[in-house]
DNA sequence: TTGAAAGCGCTAACAG
DNA sequence: CTGTTAGCGCTTTCAA
């Protein structure tokens, strides 16, 4: 059906090896021969079969990206960074959206094992893919990169931000603004991000010798709706608090909605800070204070490292990258009560 | 290095053909043999090499999606619909983001020609890939689907909404609210969507016997910034108008910003309607009236049709899908001046 | 019901 | 500098 390398070789009066050489710019070919071959390729409209090339060369130039939910803007931004860097290095990316199902995440690993992709980037913190598993795979020679946490295993590039640190900054900021009773809205409890942000929250309270009260903690799910309900439960307890640290912006949007319904004015009655610098945070009124993580850059960097490592066939000098996140103070937390 | 089908065959004391049969659930295999093979597969941790399978079976179970810019939420939503349907049919999707470069769009077509993907979905209206080219490729047996416009060629499933119709609805709505002088903010001029929305705008004016004034048209670029500047140019002309139809929500956000800077109050001083039902449109104050296109559903539907067509090896009964879009009237256009 | 063997289209030794 | 040829690992006739 399609025209193949053999046909081109025949037409150009050379061997398939020569055609392959000009296609891949490998080996040496006379300028005259090259021209002859290129002409044949052109005129016959030849497109080398990529699947045959994959098999033979043992490379697909594809990278898989496993995310738990591409609808979450945090993940989407990281993926954009990955995609762009991959593109500039001539790699394609396959999005593996787990639709929030842990089993799906594991299933996508098959693409790595069966050689559909040359490497896999994990951008998902649900823990369905354990550190041990990642380590084992890396030992077997599979290329894996991790965004959002640190894996203690040679050859696995990792990039993440310091959740504890920026969470402490958020609490410091609240305290500076005069708040003393600060609630914390967590994401789903088993997420590493939830845990570390809570840790930072507690640590900052301790530093300021402020009491930690379990009742001021509620679990959401990192979504608008979950934030809404979690906040309602918080209010329902009847405890006084004047500020809320929401583990991400999505949930903060839920808090905005609940406040609107209950006649609570932000920031006069309640100050709030989120995490992610979701685009909406800049457009909502009052603008939401938030923590900006360099999502795009993180995606780009991990991809670059992973590709370098694959091609240089040796571990990169630096394997673990901890990047800083910045607290953006906007109107939602600017005026102390 | 890796373990292959031959090894499994040896271990299970059968031929490779038999292993292949149990892997693919094809042919007939005794229950006893099947078990024996599956056990071997399991214990040896065998993962069939996908690239070899691709080559031999002439299928990759991958679909490419060419979008001009994945940052545009309209495209991103469509892609989500595509991804989900593809997933449910066991296809993977490769995002081909052209980063707004026309040449990149064309370049990605290579993935279709070189058999990296089984099909390609075009979600890009910049026109870099001509209708003629699409037709030719379809004739050669390549599987192509188009979102956002109608291609007049057998075997090319298309899905799109009626830009003219909903644009007329927008103008009707403005007129109902008492507006008589309505400006139009176009996207980039060569986009089909821009053209058709302008057409609807003009048609509605004509129906109501309202004059069409070229000076009330400005070109943006479908982005916030472009909308901002286009609106400033519009204002700069000094002509009176009380409503703006923005060809998409992004540009409308730019208008909001310009209005805020100039002390123009929406909707009291100026009514505005956008297109896309961008998520931000619901969170901004006042909430932006907009046209909701069933983006997700469009992506899902085209994917389903394309996959069906590929596998049934015949054209589907229905090839062209025109879906309706709904005008969502919110505060930005609710009160007549 | 199972096995042997012929490729899928390409790359990369190796030989000349 | 160019050509010959042996696979890459799998699926799929065809024969047994």
PDB file of N, CA and C in Angstrom, chain B residues 171-182 241-244 265-273 289 329-337:
ATOM      1  N   UNK B 171     -26.975  39.680  19.327  1.00  0.00           N
ATOM      2  CA  UNK B 171     -27.410  41.018  18.911  1.00  0.00           C
ATOM      3  C   UNK B 171     -28.891  41.227  19.234  1.00  0.00           C
ATOM      4  N   UNK B 172     -29.701  40.215  19.004  1.00  0.00           N
ATOM      5  CA  UNK B 172     -31.122  40.297  19.371  1.00  0.00           C
ATOM      6  C   UNK B 172     -31.246  40.660  20.845  1.00  0.00           C
ATOM      7  N   UNK B 173     -30.480  39.969  21.640  1.00  0.00           N
ATOM      8  CA  UNK B 173     -30.522  40.188  23.086  1.00  0.00           C
ATOM      9  C   UNK B 173     -30.187  41.642  23.424  1.00  0.00           C
ATOM     10  N   UNK B 174     -29.152  42.163  22.811  1.00  0.00           N
ATOM     11  CA  UNK B 174     -28.776  43.561  23.060  1.00  0.00           C
ATOM     12  C   UNK B 174     -29.928  44.498  22.686  1.00  0.00           C
ATOM     13  N   UNK B 175     -30.506  44.217  21.546  1.00  0.00           N
ATOM     14  CA  UNK B 175     -31.564  45.093  21.056  1.00  0.00           C
ATOM     15  C   UNK B 175     -32.776  45.043  21.984  1.00  0.00           C
ATOM     16  N   UNK B 176     -33.089  43.868  22.431  1.00  0.00           N
ATOM     17  CA  UNK B 176     -34.175  43.703  23.407  1.00  0.00           C
ATOM     18  C   UNK B 176     -33.948  44.540  24.650  1.00  0.00           C
ATOM     19  N   UNK B 177     -32.662  44.619  25.010  1.00  0.00           N
ATOM     20  CA  UNK B 177     -32.316  45.379  26.202  1.00  0.00           C
ATOM     21  C   UNK B 177     -32.266  46.884  25.912  1.00  0.00           C
ATOM     22  N   UNK B 178     -32.605  47.235  24.702  1.00  0.00           N
ATOM     23  CA  UNK B 178     -32.689  48.653  24.382  1.00  0.00           C
ATOM     24  C   UNK B 178     -31.473  49.247  23.695  1.00  0.00           C
ATOM     25  N   UNK B 179     -30.495  48.449  23.425  1.00  0.00           N
ATOM     26  CA  UNK B 179     -29.286  48.977  22.780  1.00  0.00           C
ATOM     27  C   UNK B 179     -29.515  49.175  21.286  1.00  0.00           C
ATOM     28  N   UNK B 180     -28.932  50.230  20.761  1.00  0.00           N
ATOM     29  CA  UNK B 180     -29.065  50.499  19.329  1.00  0.00           C
ATOM     30  C   UNK B 180     -27.702  50.655  18.655  1.00  0.00           C
ATOM     31  N   UNK B 181     -26.723  50.944  19.474  1.00  0.00           N
ATOM     32  CA  UNK B 181     -25.394  51.134  18.906  1.00  0.00           C
ATOM     33  C   UNK B 181     -24.474  50.086  19.531  1.00  0.00           C
ATOM     34  N   UNK B 182     -24.195  49.040  18.748  1.00  0.00           N
ATOM     35  CA  UNK B 182     -23.489  47.865  19.268  1.00  0.00           C
ATOM     36  C   UNK B 182     -22.164  47.669  18.547  1.00  0.00           C
ATOM     37  N   UNK B 241     -21.371  54.156  21.663  1.00  0.00           N
ATOM     38  CA  UNK B 241     -21.981  52.819  21.594  1.00  0.00           C
ATOM     39  C   UNK B 241     -22.258  52.389  23.027  1.00  0.00           C
ATOM     40  N   UNK B 242     -23.236  51.537  23.206  1.00  0.00           N
ATOM     41  CA  UNK B 242     -23.639  51.178  24.566  1.00  0.00           C
ATOM     42  C   UNK B 242     -23.481  49.690  24.828  1.00  0.00           C
ATOM     43  N   UNK B 243     -23.056  48.951  23.799  1.00  0.00           N
ATOM     44  CA  UNK B 243     -22.895  47.514  23.988  1.00  0.00           C
ATOM     45  C   UNK B 243     -21.740  47.010  23.140  1.00  0.00           C
ATOM     46  N   UNK B 244     -21.095  45.971  23.624  1.00  0.00           N
ATOM     47  CA  UNK B 244     -20.005  45.351  22.866  1.00  0.00           C
ATOM     48  C   UNK B 244     -20.232  43.853  22.789  1.00  0.00           C
ATOM     49  N   UNK B 265     -18.624  51.733  33.896  1.00  0.00           N
ATOM     50  CA  UNK B 265     -19.266  50.697  34.694  1.00  0.00           C
ATOM     51  C   UNK B 265     -20.070  49.735  33.822  1.00  0.00           C
ATOM     52  N   UNK B 266     -19.803  48.451  34.030  1.00  0.00           N
ATOM     53  CA  UNK B 266     -20.551  47.402  33.338  1.00  0.00           C
ATOM     54  C   UNK B 266     -21.596  46.882  34.300  1.00  0.00           C
ATOM     55  N   UNK B 267     -22.841  46.751  33.925  1.00  0.00           N
ATOM     56  CA  UNK B 267     -23.409  47.027  32.598  1.00  0.00           C
ATOM     57  C   UNK B 267     -24.048  48.402  32.474  1.00  0.00           C
ATOM     58  N   UNK B 268     -23.941  49.234  33.519  1.00  0.00           N
ATOM     59  CA  UNK B 268     -24.651  50.515  33.495  1.00  0.00           C
ATOM     60  C   UNK B 268     -24.235  51.368  32.289  1.00  0.00           C
ATOM     61  N   UNK B 269     -22.933  51.540  32.126  1.00  0.00           N
ATOM     62  CA  UNK B 269     -22.449  52.368  31.027  1.00  0.00           C
ATOM     63  C   UNK B 269     -22.269  51.572  29.742  1.00  0.00           C
ATOM     64  N   UNK B 270     -21.997  50.296  29.928  1.00  0.00           N
ATOM     65  CA  UNK B 270     -21.695  49.470  28.765  1.00  0.00           C
ATOM     66  C   UNK B 270     -22.102  48.026  29.023  1.00  0.00           C
ATOM     67  N   UNK B 271     -22.858  47.478  28.096  1.00  0.00           N
ATOM     68  CA  UNK B 271     -23.226  46.064  28.211  1.00  0.00           C
ATOM     69  C   UNK B 271     -22.224  45.254  27.396  1.00  0.00           C
ATOM     70  N   UNK B 272     -21.981  44.029  27.826  1.00  0.00           N
ATOM     71  CA  UNK B 272     -21.016  43.217  27.071  1.00  0.00           C
ATOM     72  C   UNK B 272     -21.388  41.738  27.109  1.00  0.00           C
ATOM     73  N   UNK B 273     -21.175  41.106  25.977  1.00  0.00           N
ATOM     74  CA  UNK B 273     -21.413  39.661  25.869  1.00  0.00           C
ATOM     75  C   UNK B 273     -20.199  39.042  25.176  1.00  0.00           C
ATOM     76  N   UNK B 289     -22.002  37.766  30.544  1.00  0.00           N
ATOM     77  CA  UNK B 289     -22.920  37.038  29.658  1.00  0.00           C
ATOM     78  C   UNK B 289     -22.086  36.430  28.542  1.00  0.00           C
ATOM     79  N   UNK B 329     -27.393  34.598  29.601  1.00  0.00           N
ATOM     80  CA  UNK B 329     -27.480  36.013  29.968  1.00  0.00           C
ATOM     81  C   UNK B 329     -27.144  36.169  31.447  1.00  0.00           C
ATOM     82  N   UNK B 330     -26.115  36.943  31.718  1.00  0.00           N
ATOM     83  CA  UNK B 330     -25.747  37.185  33.111  1.00  0.00           C
ATOM     84  C   UNK B 330     -25.715  38.690  33.356  1.00  0.00           C
ATOM     85  N   UNK B 331     -25.093  39.118  34.410  1.00  0.00           N
ATOM     86  CA  UNK B 331     -25.220  40.535  34.800  1.00  0.00           C
ATOM     87  C   UNK B 331     -24.568  41.518  33.831  1.00  0.00           C
ATOM     88  N   UNK B 332     -23.609  41.092  33.077  1.00  0.00           N
ATOM     89  CA  UNK B 332     -22.883  42.050  32.248  1.00  0.00           C
ATOM     90  C   UNK B 332     -23.726  42.641  31.124  1.00  0.00           C
ATOM     91  N   UNK B 333     -24.896  42.091  30.932  1.00  0.00           N
ATOM     92  CA  UNK B 333     -25.718  42.619  29.832  1.00  0.00           C
ATOM     93  C   UNK B 333     -27.188  42.682  30.218  1.00  0.00           C
ATOM     94  N   UNK B 334     -27.446  42.568  31.496  1.00  0.00           N
ATOM     95  CA  UNK B 334     -28.854  42.390  31.866  1.00  0.00           C
ATOM     96  C   UNK B 334     -29.661  43.679  31.910  1.00  0.00           C
ATOM     97  N   UNK B 335     -29.051  44.790  32.278  1.00  0.00           N
ATOM     98  CA  UNK B 335     -29.842  46.013  32.408  1.00  0.00           C
ATOM     99  C   UNK B 335     -29.583  46.947  31.242  1.00  0.00           C
ATOM    100  N   UNK B 336     -30.639  47.291  30.604  1.00  0.00           N
ATOM    101  CA  UNK B 336     -30.484  48.208  29.481  1.00  0.00           C
ATOM    102  C   UNK B 336     -30.042  49.542  30.034  1.00  0.00           C
ATOM    103  N   UNK B 337     -29.308  50.239  29.205  1.00  0.00           N
ATOM    104  CA  UNK B 337     -28.831  51.556  29.633  1.00  0.00           C
ATOM    105  C   UNK B 337     -30.011  52.516  29.617  1.00  0.00           C
TER     106      UNK B 337
END
